[in-house]
Coordinates of C-alpha atoms in Angstrom, one line a residue:
X9 CA 0.0 0.0 0.0
X10 CA 1.2 3.5 -0.8
X11 CA 2.7 5.2 2.3
X12 CA 0.6 8.3 1.9
X13 CA -2.6 6.2 1.9
X14 CA -1.4 4.1 4.8
X15 CA -0.8 7.1 6.9
X16 CA -4.0 8.9 5.9
X17 CA -6.0 5.8 6.8
X18 CA -4.8 5.7 10.4
X19 CA -4.5 9.4 11.3
X20 CA -7.6 11.5 11.9
X21 CA -6.0 14.8 10.9
X22 CA -5.9 16.0 7.3
X23 CA -2.3 15.3 6.1
X24 CA -0.7 17.1 3.2
X25 CA 2.7 17.5 1.5
X26 CA 3.7 20.8 -0.1
X27 CA 6.7 22.2 -2.0
X28 CA 8.7 24.8 -0.2
X29 CA 6.6 27.6 -1.7
X30 CA 3.4 26.1 -0.3
X31 CA 1.8 24.4 -3.3
X32 CA 0.0 21.1 -2.5
X33 CA 1.8 18.0 -3.8
X34 CA -0.5 15.5 -2.1
X35 CA -3.5 15.7 0.3
X36 CA -5.2 13.0 2.3
X37 CA -8.9 12.1 2.0
X38 CA -9.6 13.8 5.4
X39 CA -9.7 17.1 3.5
X40 CA -13.0 16.2 2.1
X41 CA -14.5 16.4 5.6
X42 CA -12.4 19.2 6.8
X43 CA -12.9 21.6 3.9
X44 CA -15.4 19.9 1.6
X45 CA -12.8 19.7 -1.1
X46 CA -11.6 16.5 -2.8
X47 CA -7.9 15.8 -2.2
X48 CA -7.2 15.7 -5.9
X49 CA -8.7 19.2 -6.2
X50 CA -6.0 20.6 -3.9
X51 CA -3.0 19.2 -5.8
X52 CA -1.2 22.1 -7.5
X53 CA -3.1 24.8 -5.6
X54 CA -1.2 27.5 -3.6
X55 CA -1.9 27.0 0.1
X56 CA -1.5 30.7 0.9
X57 CA -4.4 31.5 -1.5
X58 CA -6.7 29.5 0.8
X59 CA -5.7 31.4 4.0
X60 CA -8.1 34.2 5.2
X61 CA -6.6 37.6 4.2
X62 CA -6.4 38.7 7.9
X63 CA -4.4 35.6 8.8
X64 CA -1.9 35.6 5.9
X65 CA 0.7 37.6 7.8
X66 CA 0.8 35.2 10.8
X67 CA 0.9 32.1 8.5
X68 CA 3.7 33.7 6.4
X69 CA 5.8 34.4 9.5
X70 CA 5.3 30.8 10.6
X71 CA 6.3 29.6 7.1
X72 CA 9.5 31.6 7.0
X73 CA 10.4 30.3 10.5
X74 CA 9.7 26.8 9.3
X75 CA 12.2 27.2 6.4
X76 CA 15.0 28.3 8.7
X77 CA 14.7 25.8 11.6
X78 CA 14.1 22.0 11.7
X79 CA 11.6 22.0 14.5
X80 CA 7.8 21.7 14.0
X81 CA 5.7 24.8 14.0
X82 CA 2.1 25.3 15.0
X83 CA -0.2 28.0 13.7
X84 CA -4.0 28.7 14.0
X85 CA -5.8 30.4 11.2
X86 CA -8.9 30.4 9.0
X87 CA -8.8 28.3 5.9
X88 CA -11.2 28.6 2.9
X89 CA -13.7 25.8 2.4
X90 CA -15.1 24.5 -0.9
X91 CA -18.2 26.7 -0.4
X92 CA -16.1 29.8 -0.2
X93 CA -16.6 30.3 3.6
X94 CA -13.8 29.9 6.1
X95 CA -13.1 27.4 8.9
X96 CA -10.7 27.7 11.9
X97 CA -8.0 25.1 11.8
X98 CA -4.7 24.3 13.6
X99 CA -1.8 23.2 11.4
X100 CA 1.4 21.6 12.5
X101 CA 4.2 21.5 9.9
X102 CA 7.8 20.7 9.5
X103 CA 10.3 20.5 6.6
X104 CA 11.4 17.0 5.5
X105 CA 13.5 16.1 2.5
X106 CA 12.9 19.5 0.8
X107 CA 9.1 19.3 1.2
X108 CA 6.8 20.6 3.9
X109 CA 4.7 17.9 5.7
X110 CA 1.6 19.3 7.5
X111 CA -1.1 18.0 9.7
X112 CA -4.3 20.1 9.9
X113 CA -7.3 19.7 12.3
X114 CA -10.4 21.7 12.9
X115 CA -10.8 23.9 16.0
X116 CA -14.3 25.1 15.4
X117 CA -15.4 24.4 19.0
X118 CA -13.2 27.2 20.2
X119 CA -14.5 29.7 17.7
X120 CA -18.2 28.7 17.1
X121 CA -19.6 32.2 17.8
X122 CA -17.0 33.9 15.7
X123 CA -17.5 31.4 12.9
X124 CA -21.3 32.0 12.8
X125 CA -20.8 35.8 12.7
X126 CA -18.0 35.6 10.2
X127 CA -20.0 33.2 8.0
X128 CA -22.9 35.6 7.9
X129 CA -20.7 38.5 7.1
X130 CA -18.7 36.7 4.4
X131 CA -21.9 35.4 2.8
X132 CA -23.2 38.9 2.5
X133 CA -19.9 40.1 1.1
X134 CA -19.8 37.2 -1.4
X135 CA -23.2 38.0 -2.6
X136 CA -22.2 41.6 -3.2
X137 CA -19.1 40.6 -4.9
X138 CA -20.9 38.1 -7.1
X139 CA -23.5 40.8 -8.1
X140 CA -20.7 43.3 -8.9
X141 CA -18.8 40.6 -11.0
X142 CA -22.0 39.6 -12.8
X143 CA -22.8 43.3 -13.7
X144 CA -19.2 43.8 -14.8
X145 CA -19.2 40.6 -16.9
X146 CA -22.5 41.3 -18.6
X147 CA -21.5 44.9 -19.3
X148 CA -18.1 43.9 -20.7
X149 CA -19.5 41.1 -22.9
X150 CA -22.2 43.4 -24.2
X151 CA -19.7 46.1 -25.1
X152 CA -17.3 43.6 -26.8
X153 CA -20.1 41.9 -28.7
X154 CA -21.6 45.2 -30.0
X155 CA -18.4 46.3 -31.8
X156 CA -18.0 43.3 -34.1
X157 CA -21.8 43.1 -34.6
X158 CA -21.9 46.7 -35.6
X159 CA -19.1 46.2 -38.2
X160 CA -20.7 43.0 -39.6
X161 CA -24.1 44.6 -39.8
X162 CA -22.7 47.7 -41.5
X163 CA -20.6 45.7 -44.0
X164 CA -23.6 43.4 -44.9
X165 CA -25.8 46.5 -45.4
X166 CA -23.3 48.2 -47.6
X167 CA -22.6 45.1 -49.7
X168 CA -26.4 44.4 -50.1
X169 CA -27.4 48.0 -51.1
X170 CA -24.3 49.5 -52.7
X171 CA -22.5 46.5 -54.3
X172 CA -23.0 47.9 -57.8
X173 CA -21.1 51.0 -56.9
X174 CA -18.1 49.2 -55.4
X175 CA -15.1 48.0 -57.3
X176 CA -13.7 44.5 -56.6
X177 CA -11.0 45.7 -54.3
X178 CA -13.5 47.5 -52.1
X179 CA -15.6 44.4 -51.9
X180 CA -12.6 42.4 -50.9
X181 CA -11.8 44.8 -48.1
X182 CA -15.3 44.9 -46.8
X183 CA -15.5 41.1 -46.8
X184 CA -12.2 40.8 -45.1
X185 CA -13.3 43.1 -42.3
X186 CA -16.6 41.2 -42.0
X187 CA -14.7 37.9 -41.7
X188 CA -12.3 39.4 -39.1
X189 CA -15.1 40.7 -36.9
X190 CA -17.0 37.4 -37.2
X191 CA -13.9 35.6 -35.9
X192 CA -13.6 38.2 -33.0
X193 CA -17.2 37.5 -32.1
X194 CA -16.7 33.8 -32.2
X195 CA -13.6 34.1 -30.0
X196 CA -15.7 36.0 -27.5
X197 CA -18.3 33.3 -27.4
X198 CA -15.6 30.6 -27.2
X199 CA -13.8 32.3 -24.3
X200 CA -17.0 32.6 -22.3
X201 CA -18.1 29.0 -23.0
X202 CA -14.7 27.5 -22.4
X203 CA -14.2 29.4 -19.1
X204 CA -17.6 28.3 -17.8
X205 CA -16.9 24.6 -18.8
X206 CA -13.5 24.5 -17.1
X207 CA -14.7 26.3 -14.0
X208 CA -17.4 23.7 -13.3
X209 CA -15.3 20.7 -14.4
X210 CA -17.5 19.8 -17.4
X211 CA -14.5 19.4 -19.7
X212 CA -12.6 16.1 -19.0
X213 CA -9.0 16.0 -19.9
X214 CA -8.4 13.9 -23.0
X215 CA -4.8 12.9 -22.6
X216 CA -2.7 11.6 -25.4
X217 CA 0.8 12.1 -26.9
X218 CA 1.1 15.5 -28.4
X219 CA 3.9 16.7 -30.8
X220 CA 4.6 19.9 -29.0
X221 CA 6.7 21.5 -31.6
X222 CA 4.2 20.8 -34.4
X223 CA 1.4 22.2 -32.2
X224 CA 3.3 25.4 -31.4
X225 CA 4.5 25.9 -35.0
X226 CA 0.9 25.7 -36.2
X227 CA -0.1 28.4 -33.7
X228 CA 2.9 30.6 -34.6
X229 CA 2.1 30.4 -38.3
X230 CA -1.3 31.9 -37.5
X231 CA -0.2 34.5 -34.9
X232 CA 3.2 35.7 -35.9
X233 CA 3.7 38.7 -38.2
X234 CA 6.7 40.6 -39.6
X235 CA 6.2 43.2 -36.8
X236 CA 5.9 40.6 -34.1
X237 CA 8.5 37.8 -34.4
X238 CA 8.0 34.6 -32.4
X239 CA 11.0 32.2 -31.9
X240 CA 10.3 28.6 -31.2
X241 CA 13.0 26.7 -29.3
X242 CA 11.5 23.2 -29.0
X243 CA 13.4 20.2 -30.4
X244 CA 11.8 18.2 -33.2
X245 CA 10.0 15.1 -32.0
X246 CA 9.3 16.6 -28.5
X247 CA 6.2 14.7 -27.2
X248 CA 4.2 15.6 -24.1
X249 CA 1.1 13.7 -22.7
X250 CA -1.7 16.2 -22.5
X251 CA -5.1 17.2 -23.9
X252 CA -4.2 18.4 -27.4
X253 CA -7.1 20.9 -27.8
X254 CA -6.8 22.4 -24.3
X255 CA -3.0 22.7 -24.6
X256 CA -3.4 24.5 -27.9
X257 CA -6.0 26.9 -26.4
X258 CA -3.7 27.7 -23.5
X259 CA -0.6 28.3 -25.6
X260 CA -2.6 30.4 -28.1
X261 CA -3.9 32.6 -25.2
X262 CA -0.3 33.1 -23.9
X263 CA 0.9 34.0 -27.4
X264 CA -2.0 36.4 -27.9
X265 CA -1.4 37.9 -24.4
X266 CA 2.2 38.6 -25.3
X267 CA 1.2 40.3 -28.5
X268 CA -1.5 42.4 -26.9
X269 CA 0.4 43.6 -23.8
X270 CA 3.8 44.4 -25.4
X271 CA 4.8 47.1 -27.9
X272 CA 4.7 46.3 -31.6
X273 CA 7.8 44.5 -32.7
X274 CA 8.5 43.0 -29.3
X275 CA 10.1 39.5 -29.7
X276 CA 8.4 36.5 -28.2
X277 CA 10.0 33.1 -27.4
X278 CA 8.3 29.7 -26.8
X279 CA 10.3 26.9 -25.3
X280 CA 9.9 23.8 -23.2
X281 CA 11.8 22.3 -20.3
X282 CA 11.5 18.8 -18.9
X283 CA 10.5 18.6 -15.3
X284 CA 10.9 14.9 -14.4
X285 CA 8.6 13.0 -16.7
X286 CA 6.4 16.1 -17.1
X287 CA 7.0 19.3 -19.1
X288 CA 7.0 23.0 -18.5
X289 CA 5.8 25.2 -21.4
X290 CA 7.4 28.6 -21.3
X291 CA 6.2 31.7 -23.2
X292 CA 8.4 34.7 -22.8
X293 CA 8.6 38.3 -24.2
X294 CA 10.9 41.3 -24.0
X295 CA 8.0 43.6 -23.0
X296 CA 7.4 45.6 -19.8
X297 CA 6.8 42.5 -17.7
X298 CA 4.2 42.1 -15.0
X299 CA 4.3 44.0 -11.7
X300 CA 5.0 41.7 -8.7
X301 CA 1.8 42.9 -7.0
X302 CA -0.3 41.6 -9.9
X303 CA 1.3 38.2 -10.5
X304 CA -1.0 36.3 -8.2
X305 CA -4.3 37.9 -9.2
X306 CA -3.6 38.1 -13.0
X307 CA -4.9 34.5 -13.4
X308 CA -8.2 35.2 -11.6
X309 CA -11.5 35.6 -13.4
X310 CA -12.3 39.0 -14.8
X311 CA -8.8 40.4 -14.1
X312 CA -7.7 41.9 -17.4
X313 CA -4.9 44.1 -18.6
X314 CA -4.0 47.6 -17.5
X315 CA -7.0 49.9 -16.9
X316 CA -5.8 52.4 -19.5
X317 CA -5.2 49.8 -22.2
X318 CA -7.1 50.3 -25.5
X319 CA -8.6 46.8 -25.2
X320 CA -8.1 45.4 -21.7
X321 CA -10.2 42.3 -22.6
X322 CA -12.7 40.2 -20.6
X323 CA -10.2 39.0 -18.1
X324 CA -11.0 35.4 -19.1
X325 CA -7.9 34.4 -21.1
X326 CA -5.3 33.9 -18.5
X327 CA -8.0 32.4 -16.2
X328 CA -8.6 29.8 -18.9
X329 CA -4.9 29.0 -19.0
X330 CA -4.9 28.5 -15.2
X331 CA -8.0 26.3 -15.5
X332 CA -6.2 24.2 -18.2
X333 CA -3.2 23.8 -16.0
X334 CA -5.3 22.8 -13.0
X335 CA -7.2 20.3 -15.2
X336 CA -3.8 18.6 -15.9
X337 CA -3.0 18.7 -12.2
X338 CA -0.4 21.4 -12.9
X339 CA -0.2 25.1 -12.4
X340 CA 0.8 28.3 -14.2
X341 CA 2.6 31.4 -13.0
X342 CA 4.5 34.4 -14.2
X343 CA 8.0 35.6 -13.3
X344 CA 10.6 38.0 -14.6
X345 CA 12.4 37.0 -17.8
X346 CA 16.2 37.1 -17.6
X347 CA 17.1 40.2 -19.6
X348 CA 13.7 41.9 -19.0
X349 CA 10.1 41.1 -19.8
X350 CA 7.6 38.4 -18.6
X351 CA 8.1 34.7 -18.5
X352 CA 4.8 32.7 -18.3
X353 CA 5.3 29.1 -17.2
X354 CA 2.8 26.3 -17.4
X355 CA 3.7 23.0 -15.6
X356 CA 2.1 19.9 -17.0
X357 CA 2.9 16.9 -14.7
X358 CA 2.9 13.4 -16.1
X359 CA 0.2 11.8 -13.9
X360 CA -3.1 12.9 -15.6
X361 CA -6.2 10.8 -16.4
X362 CA -6.5 9.3 -19.9
X363 CA -9.8 9.0 -21.7
X364 CA -10.8 8.3 -25.4
X365 CA -10.3 11.4 -27.5
X366 CA -13.3 12.1 -29.8
X367 CA -12.6 15.8 -30.4
X368 CA -12.5 17.3 -33.9
X369 CA -9.2 17.2 -35.8
X370 CA -7.3 20.3 -36.8
X371 CA -8.7 21.2 -40.3
X372 CA -5.3 22.5 -41.4
X373 CA -3.6 19.2 -40.4
X374 CA -6.2 16.7 -41.3
X375 CA -7.7 18.0 -44.5
X376 CA -7.8 15.1 -47.1
X377 CA -8.2 15.5 -50.9
X378 CA -11.8 15.6 -52.0
X379 CA -13.1 12.7 -54.0
X380 CA -12.9 13.0 -57.8
X381 CA -16.7 12.9 -58.3
X382 CA -18.8 15.6 -56.6
X383 CA -19.7 14.6 -53.1
X384 CA -23.5 14.7 -52.5
X385 CA -24.3 16.5 -49.2
X386 CA -27.7 16.7 -47.5
X387 CA -28.0 19.8 -45.3
X388 CA -30.6 19.5 -42.6
X389 CA -31.3 22.7 -40.7
X390 CA -34.6 24.5 -39.7
X391 CA -32.9 27.9 -40.1
X392 CA -33.1 28.9 -43.8
X393 CA -30.3 31.4 -43.5
X394 CA -27.9 28.6 -42.3
X395 CA -29.1 26.2 -45.0
X396 CA -28.5 28.8 -47.7
X397 CA -25.1 29.8 -46.4
X398 CA -24.0 26.1 -46.3
X399 CA -25.4 25.4 -49.7
X400 CA -23.6 28.4 -51.4
X401 CA -20.3 27.7 -49.6
X402 CA -20.3 24.0 -50.2
X403 CA -21.3 24.3 -53.8
X404 CA -18.5 26.8 -54.3
X405 CA -16.1 24.1 -53.1
X406 CA -17.5 21.6 -55.6
X407 CA -20.1 19.7 -53.5
X408 CA -23.6 18.9 -54.7
X409 CA -26.0 20.1 -52.0
X410 CA -29.6 19.4 -51.2
X411 CA -31.4 20.9 -48.2
X412 CA -34.4 20.0 -46.0
X413 CA -35.7 21.9 -42.9
X414 CA -36.9 19.1 -40.6
X415 CA -36.0 15.7 -39.2
X416 CA -38.8 13.7 -40.9
X417 CA -37.9 14.9 -44.4
X418 CA -34.3 14.3 -43.6
X419 CA -34.9 10.6 -42.9
X420 CA -37.0 10.2 -46.1
X421 CA -34.3 12.0 -48.1
X422 CA -31.5 9.8 -46.8
X423 CA -33.6 6.6 -47.5
X424 CA -34.5 7.8 -51.0
X425 CA -31.4 9.5 -52.4
X426 CA -28.6 8.0 -50.3
X427 CA -26.4 11.1 -50.0
X428 CA -22.7 10.7 -49.4
X429 CA -22.7 12.7 -46.2
X430 CA -25.3 14.5 -44.0
X431 CA -24.8 17.8 -42.2
X432 CA -27.3 17.7 -39.4
X433 CA -28.5 20.4 -37.0
X434 CA -29.1 19.2 -33.4
X435 CA -31.9 21.5 -32.2
X436 CA -35.0 21.4 -34.6
X437 CA -38.7 21.4 -34.0
X438 CA -40.2 17.8 -34.0
X439 CA -37.4 15.3 -34.6
X440 CA -34.1 16.7 -33.4
X441 CA -30.6 15.8 -34.7
X442 CA -30.1 13.0 -32.2
X443 CA -33.4 11.3 -33.1
X444 CA -32.7 11.6 -36.8
X445 CA -29.3 10.1 -36.3
X446 CA -30.6 7.1 -34.4
X447 CA -33.3 6.5 -37.1
X448 CA -30.7 6.6 -39.9
X449 CA -28.4 4.2 -37.9
X450 CA -31.3 1.8 -37.1
X451 CA -32.0 1.2 -40.9
X452 CA -29.6 -1.4 -42.4
X453 CA -29.8 0.4 -45.8
X454 CA -28.7 3.7 -44.4
X455 CA -26.8 2.8 -41.2
X456 CA -23.3 3.6 -42.7
X457 CA -24.3 7.1 -44.0
X458 CA -21.6 9.6 -42.7
X459 CA -23.2 12.2 -40.4
X460 CA -21.7 15.5 -39.3
X461 CA -23.7 17.0 -36.5
X462 CA -23.7 20.8 -36.0
X463 CA -25.0 22.8 -33.0
X464 CA -24.7 26.1 -31.3
X465 CA -24.4 24.1 -28.1
X466 CA -20.7 23.3 -28.1
X467 CA -19.9 21.9 -24.7
X468 CA -18.0 18.7 -24.1
X469 CA -21.3 17.0 -23.0
X470 CA -23.0 18.1 -26.3
X471 CA -20.1 16.6 -28.2
X472 CA -20.4 13.3 -26.3
X473 CA -24.2 13.2 -26.8
X474 CA -23.7 13.6 -30.5
X475 CA -21.3 10.7 -30.7
X476 CA -23.4 8.5 -28.4
X477 CA -26.4 9.1 -30.8
X478 CA -24.2 7.9 -33.7
X479 CA -22.7 11.0 -35.3
X480 CA -19.3 10.6 -37.0
X481 CA -18.2 14.1 -36.3
X482 CA -19.4 17.2 -34.4
X483 CA -18.9 20.9 -35.3
X484 CA -19.9 23.7 -32.9
X485 CA -21.5 26.8 -34.4
X486 CA -20.3 29.2 -35.5
X487 CA -17.7 27.5 -37.6
X488 CA -15.7 28.4 -40.7
X489 CA -16.2 26.4 -43.9
X490 CA -12.8 24.8 -43.8
X491 CA -13.6 23.2 -40.4
X492 CA -16.8 21.8 -41.8
X493 CA -15.3 20.4 -45.0
X494 CA -12.5 18.9 -43.0
X495 CA -15.0 17.1 -40.9
X496 CA -17.0 16.0 -44.0
X497 CA -13.9 14.4 -45.4
X498 CA -13.0 12.8 -42.1
X499 CA -16.5 11.3 -41.7
X500 CA -16.4 9.9 -45.2
X501 CA -12.9 8.5 -44.8
X502 CA -13.8 6.9 -41.4
X503 CA -17.0 5.3 -42.9
X504 CA -15.1 4.1 -46.0
X505 CA -12.3 2.5 -43.9
X506 CA -14.9 0.6 -41.9
X507 CA -16.8 -0.6 -45.0
X508 CA -13.5 -1.6 -46.7

């Protein structure tokens, strides 16, 4: 039996092991009763962030004494519980083999009256804080959404009413601006959705070997510009075990953060260091750096750039990076770069859960050649605007497209015309996408028809539900046409390989 588990099974106190800076390396099951937090949820967290602000000084003094003398130290303080309130505890700690070993027990019986009053005060404060954050969040999202919506609306109006007066170059400029603002709006929606998923633990880590250099080079090709050089110092063939999509999101945010918060032309470097069997991804820049007073809070929700920045952002990006690190049982922090600037470091330990990866492939890496004969696509969507957009875009790429606007007609069309692939909306009146997929799969004559399901609901649970129903691929709206065509090809290839 593991020594940690042996000890935790026979000692009533909550036991824990920390690095010398105070981050949890291991916690016993007793923390579930003490704080209402699963032991695994503590690993990687900063102990000092869980101490009541009024008790941080006393705990810090004890911690410093602990590092300079071998004897055990005892300190009483309030510790944050899983529900956001605090509990009085007594901790005994000592340094052993370059780690801190601590034993924590509750002392609520000595402070019951204080606890009751404090709980009431903190609850009222939390409610006020939540209301303020909600107001700030909704106001910021509304402001950031209105700008791209205004541009898209204006461009569409101009193109629809004045297109005869515009020369081809002007049309190209307007379309480029509309596309850019559409991507900005999509990024806003993705940031909000992703932050919410990670915060409530709805996105499970899908661990698999990832070619880190290939992943980073793909991001750099999209982000870098002549005015903003990015140097990648990662050996070829470097493989880390992580969630490919989450790791890509986190590194992309760090690169974007470096570009936004440094002067134009500031160099950026991306490198990797081995930490045991794990890895530390490092994104550095030669910009102004991050003030020491902001280094702890910069990864919190709604904490954005400097107040006078032209576009301080939602304050979700770096919080998403922190959530990705925690999901991998790691952590992220920022320190000074040698030579000036900021050095963002994300530690990915080796011990993370592994599950089957059913996520979408990168359309730029996995696009296959289209078949020689035109592919017959059936588009099923109750929104005529979406159907028309897909029909025009896919036909421009050489596909033959038919459309229906409901599930019953979709089943009849599949049985009658046998399309090569179906693009199927999830939420429709009557028969929804899941029911249509199950009906197609239950018919021996149509059961192998490739199905790509699309939905404005793009959470991990929505993706799993699509695959459980029988879809070959899932694309979250809004999407660009390259992503959709990549999934169309993927679904066809997967079905063809099974048939062969």
